[in-house]
Amino acid sequence: MAETVPLQQRIARVIRQDVQSTHGYAIQDSKGLVKLDAMENPFGLPAPLQRELGERLSRVAINRYPVQSTADVVAALSRYAQLPAGCKLMLGNGSDELIDMLSVACDVPGATLLAPEPGFVMYRMSAQLRGLRFVGVPLTPEFELDRAAMLAAVEHERPALTYIGYPNNPTCNLWDDAVIDEIVAAVGAQNGLVVFDEAYQPFSSRTWMQRMASHDHVLVMRTLSKFGLAGVRLGYLCGHAALIDEVEKVRPPYNVSVLNAEATLFALDHADEYARQAATLRAERERLQTAFRTLPGVRSYPSEANMILLRVPDAKRTFEGMKARGVLVKNIGAALGHPLLANCLRLTVGTPQENTLMIDALKASL
Ligand SMILES: *Cc1c(COP(=O)(O)O)cnc(C)c1O
């Protein structure tokens, strides 16, 4: 059969206009650089654990669809996370997929998603791609929740879903608990759901996991990406059983591969190793903060995550200077284009050696 129109015309006809005009999620090329741009755990596994992982993966039945492996991971994570009684847990191929499943499940007519901004970009992106309204409520210039604006937005927009980054990416902070309590109550009164995104849980001093038990409209979402398995893609969503049962219906049945599942079970069997790594990263975070505080013209913001937000005099110059010196961070102000983030860089906490390189590169690039 003859093709009658050039591909560009076909694309113009069949691909959504809004998809054609977006750029997609940009990932920086990190070849040859110290990679401190994506909140990855910098530590590899000790050789004996590498061998054990290899042996375990070699025994996995890759000819079968993942069924029992998914159930095993749900059980292991429920224990690891100390899931409260009456609650359930479901799996996503990373929490990015869970965010998308929530958009699908909550796409009732007129549904709105709400989140403070600047925040994690996938909330907005998923809403857009799934055709839901998204309302971003600006944080204050100090990156605190704007209590009045948040409560007014909840009242006025009656969002189906409100996302709270706990702590928030890229501002790294846990917000005022009293304000969060008010928001949770207000969303409850409007018959909506609140999702606490705890992607940075290993580095954070607080969690909503146990508090969720007494609020049936609250969900807690976590991921093993920042824990140390970014390459494995494993996210989990926790909430009251009846609610998780509903969201579970939109989960693609085989979304977590048997290899991802086995790697997750392996990591949870060695949770002590990952806990040591997280402790090192928390200590390194404090070392970085101390170093950054001495730099003239630099403001570093408090962090409950494995990243630090810095405001520098000229973010473009500093970002490029650091890159020229072999250290890749994120020019988050430029990437998100949010006015509150003008001249802000986001730095991932690396190994002690990487962090020393980062401090030196930063000093030389201001
Ligand atoms: C990294 C991150 C995620 C996504 O994690 P994946 O499980 O890798 O998809 C979700 N939320 C926040 C706030 C993040 O920073």
CSV table of C-alpha atoms in Angstrom, one decimal, residues 141-334:
chain,number,residue,atom,x,y,z
A,141,PRO,CA,9.8,33.3,49.1
A,142,GLU,CA,11.2,31.3,52.1
A,143,PHE,CA,9.8,28.1,50.6
A,144,GLU,CA,7.2,27.7,53.3
A,145,LEU,CA,3.6,26.7,52.6
A,146,ASP,CA,1.5,29.8,52.1
A,147,ARG,CA,-1.2,28.8,54.6
A,148,ALA,CA,-3.9,31.2,53.5
A,149,ALA,CA,-3.3,30.6,49.8
A,150,MET,CA,-3.3,26.8,50.3
A,151,LEU,CA,-6.5,26.8,52.4
A,152,ALA,CA,-8.2,29.2,49.9
A,153,ALA,CA,-7.2,27.0,47.0
A,154,VAL,CA,-8.5,23.8,48.7
A,155,GLU,CA,-11.8,25.6,49.5
A,156,HIS,CA,-12.2,27.0,46.0
A,157,GLU,CA,-10.8,24.3,43.8
A,158,ARG,CA,-12.0,21.3,45.8
A,159,PRO,CA,-9.1,19.2,44.4
A,160,ALA,CA,-9.5,15.5,44.0
A,161,LEU,CA,-5.8,15.1,44.9
A,162,THR,CA,-3.5,17.3,46.8
A,163,TYR,CA,0.2,16.4,46.7
A,164,ILE,CA,2.5,17.3,49.6
A,165,GLY,CA,6.2,16.6,49.0
A,166,TYR,CA,7.4,15.4,52.5
A,167,PRO,CA,10.1,16.7,52.1
A,168,ASN,CA,9.6,18.7,49.0
A,169,ASN,CA,11.7,18.5,45.9
A,170,PRO,CA,13.5,20.8,45.0
A,171,THR,CA,13.2,22.9,48.2
A,172,CYS,CA,14.3,20.0,50.5
A,173,ASN,CA,12.2,21.1,53.5
A,174,LEU,CA,9.5,19.6,55.6
A,175,TRP,CA,6.8,22.2,56.0
A,176,ASP,CA,5.2,23.5,59.2
A,177,ASP,CA,3.2,20.6,60.7
A,178,ALA,CA,0.4,22.8,62.0
A,179,VAL,CA,-0.2,24.1,58.5
A,180,ILE,CA,-0.1,20.6,57.0
A,181,ASP,CA,-2.7,19.5,59.6
A,182,GLU,CA,-5.0,22.3,58.6
A,183,ILE,CA,-4.6,21.4,54.9
A,184,VAL,CA,-5.3,17.7,55.6
A,185,ALA,CA,-8.4,18.6,57.5
A,186,ALA,CA,-9.6,21.1,54.8
A,187,VAL,CA,-9.0,18.5,52.1
A,188,GLY,CA,-10.9,15.9,54.2
A,189,ALA,CA,-13.8,18.3,54.6
A,190,GLN,CA,-14.0,18.7,50.8
A,191,ASN,CA,-14.0,15.0,50.2
A,192,GLY,CA,-10.5,14.9,48.5
A,193,LEU,CA,-7.4,12.9,49.0
A,194,VAL,CA,-3.9,14.0,50.2
A,195,VAL,CA,-0.8,12.2,49.0
A,196,PHE,CA,2.3,12.6,51.1
A,197,ASP,CA,5.2,12.0,48.7
A,198,GLU,CA,8.0,10.6,50.9
A,199,ALA,CA,10.6,9.8,48.2
A,200,TYR,CA,13.3,11.1,50.6
A,201,GLN,CA,12.2,9.1,53.6
A,202,PRO,CA,15.6,7.6,54.4
A,203,PHE,CA,17.0,11.2,54.9
A,204,SER,CA,14.0,12.7,56.6
A,205,SER,CA,13.2,13.2,60.3
A,206,ARG,CA,9.5,12.8,60.0
A,207,THR,CA,6.9,10.6,58.2
A,208,TRP,CA,3.2,10.4,57.8
A,209,MET,CA,3.2,6.5,57.7
A,210,GLN,CA,1.7,6.0,61.2
A,211,ARG,CA,-0.4,9.2,61.2
A,212,MET,CA,-2.1,7.9,58.0
A,213,ALA,CA,-3.9,5.2,60.1
A,214,SER,CA,-6.2,7.9,61.6
A,215,HIS,CA,-6.9,9.7,58.3
A,216,ASP,CA,-8.6,7.5,55.7
A,217,HIS,CA,-8.2,10.2,53.0
A,218,VAL,CA,-4.4,10.3,53.3
A,219,LEU,CA,-2.0,8.2,51.2
A,220,VAL,CA,1.7,7.9,51.6
A,221,MET,CA,3.8,7.3,48.5
A,222,ARG,CA,7.5,6.2,48.7
A,223,THR,CA,10.1,4.9,46.3
A,224,LEU,CA,13.3,2.9,46.6
A,225,SER,CA,15.0,5.3,44.1
A,226,LYS,CA,16.7,7.6,46.6
A,227,PHE,CA,17.2,4.7,49.0
A,228,GLY,CA,19.6,3.2,46.5
A,229,LEU,CA,17.7,1.4,43.7
A,230,ALA,CA,17.0,4.2,41.2
A,231,GLY,CA,17.8,1.8,38.4
A,232,VAL,CA,15.4,-0.9,39.7
A,233,ARG,CA,12.3,1.3,39.5
A,234,LEU,CA,10.2,0.4,42.5
A,235,GLY,CA,7.7,2.7,44.1
A,236,TYR,CA,4.9,2.0,46.6
A,237,LEU,CA,1.7,3.6,47.6
A,238,CYS,CA,0.1,3.1,51.0
A,239,GLY,CA,-3.3,3.9,52.3
A,240,HIS,CA,-6.5,2.6,53.8
A,241,ALA,CA,-7.4,-0.8,52.3
A,242,ALA,CA,-10.6,0.2,50.5
A,243,LEU,CA,-8.9,3.1,48.8
A,244,ILE,CA,-5.8,1.2,47.7
A,245,ASP,CA,-8.2,-1.6,46.4
A,246,GLU,CA,-9.6,1.1,44.0
A,247,VAL,CA,-6.3,2.5,42.8
A,248,GLU,CA,-5.0,-1.1,42.4
A,249,LYS,CA,-7.6,-1.6,39.6
A,250,VAL,CA,-5.8,0.7,37.3
A,251,ARG,CA,-2.4,-0.9,37.9
A,252,PRO,CA,-1.1,-2.6,34.8
A,253,PRO,CA,-1.1,-6.3,36.0
A,254,TYR,CA,2.5,-7.0,35.4
A,255,ASN,CA,4.1,-3.6,36.0
A,256,VAL,CA,6.9,-4.7,38.2
A,257,SER,CA,9.3,-7.2,36.5
A,258,VAL,CA,10.5,-10.3,38.3
A,259,LEU,CA,14.0,-8.9,38.2
A,260,ASN,CA,13.0,-5.6,39.8
A,261,ALA,CA,11.1,-7.6,42.4
A,262,GLU,CA,14.0,-9.9,43.2
A,263,ALA,CA,16.4,-7.0,43.4
A,264,THR,CA,14.0,-5.3,45.8
A,265,LEU,CA,13.7,-8.4,48.1
A,266,PHE,CA,17.5,-8.6,48.1
A,267,ALA,CA,17.9,-5.0,49.1
A,268,LEU,CA,15.3,-5.4,51.9
A,269,ASP,CA,17.2,-8.4,53.2
A,270,HIS,CA,20.2,-6.1,53.4
A,271,ALA,CA,18.4,-3.1,54.7
A,272,ASP,CA,21.1,-2.6,57.3
A,273,GLU,CA,23.7,-1.9,54.5
A,274,TYR,CA,21.3,0.7,53.0
A,275,ALA,CA,20.7,2.2,56.4
A,276,ARG,CA,24.5,2.6,56.9
A,277,GLN,CA,24.7,4.3,53.5
A,278,ALA,CA,21.8,6.7,54.4
A,279,ALA,CA,23.5,7.6,57.7
A,280,THR,CA,26.7,8.4,55.8
A,281,LEU,CA,24.8,10.6,53.4
A,282,ARG,CA,23.0,12.4,56.2
A,283,ALA,CA,26.3,13.1,57.9
A,284,GLU,CA,27.8,14.3,54.6
A,285,ARG,CA,24.8,16.6,54.1
A,286,GLU,CA,25.7,18.3,57.3
A,287,ARG,CA,29.4,18.6,56.3
A,288,LEU,CA,28.3,20.2,53.0
A,289,GLN,CA,25.9,22.6,54.8
A,290,THR,CA,28.8,23.7,57.1
A,291,ALA,CA,31.1,24.3,54.1
A,292,PHE,CA,28.4,26.2,52.1
A,293,ARG,CA,27.6,28.5,55.1
A,294,THR,CA,31.1,29.9,54.9
A,295,LEU,CA,30.8,30.9,51.2
A,296,PRO,CA,30.1,34.6,50.7
A,297,GLY,CA,27.0,35.4,48.6
A,298,VAL,CA,25.8,31.8,48.9
A,299,ARG,CA,22.6,30.9,50.7
A,300,SER,CA,22.0,27.2,51.5
A,301,TYR,CA,18.5,26.1,52.6
A,302,PRO,CA,17.8,23.5,55.3
A,303,SER,CA,17.5,20.0,54.0
A,304,GLU,CA,15.7,16.8,55.0
A,305,ALA,CA,16.8,15.0,51.8
A,306,ASN,CA,19.9,13.8,50.0
A,307,MET,CA,20.1,17.1,48.2
A,308,ILE,CA,20.8,20.7,49.0
A,309,LEU,CA,19.3,23.8,47.4
A,310,LEU,CA,21.7,26.7,47.1
A,311,ARG,CA,21.1,30.3,45.9
A,312,VAL,CA,24.2,31.7,44.3
A,313,PRO,CA,24.9,35.1,42.7
A,314,ASP,CA,24.9,33.7,39.1
A,315,ALA,CA,23.5,30.2,38.8
A,316,LYS,CA,24.4,29.8,35.1
A,317,ARG,CA,28.0,30.8,35.6
A,318,THR,CA,28.4,28.6,38.7
A,319,PHE,CA,26.6,25.6,37.0
A,320,GLU,CA,28.8,25.8,33.9
A,321,GLY,CA,32.0,26.4,36.0
A,322,MET,CA,31.3,23.3,38.0
A,323,LYS,CA,30.6,21.3,34.9
A,324,ALA,CA,33.8,22.5,33.3
A,325,ARG,CA,35.5,21.2,36.5
A,326,GLY,CA,33.9,17.8,36.1
A,327,VAL,CA,31.0,18.1,38.5
A,328,LEU,CA,27.4,17.9,37.2
A,329,VAL,CA,24.6,19.4,39.4
A,330,LYS,CA,21.2,20.7,38.4
A,331,ASN,CA,20.5,24.3,37.5
A,332,ILE,CA,17.1,23.9,38.9
A,333,GLY,CA,16.0,27.5,38.6
A,334,ALA,CA,16.6,27.3,34.8
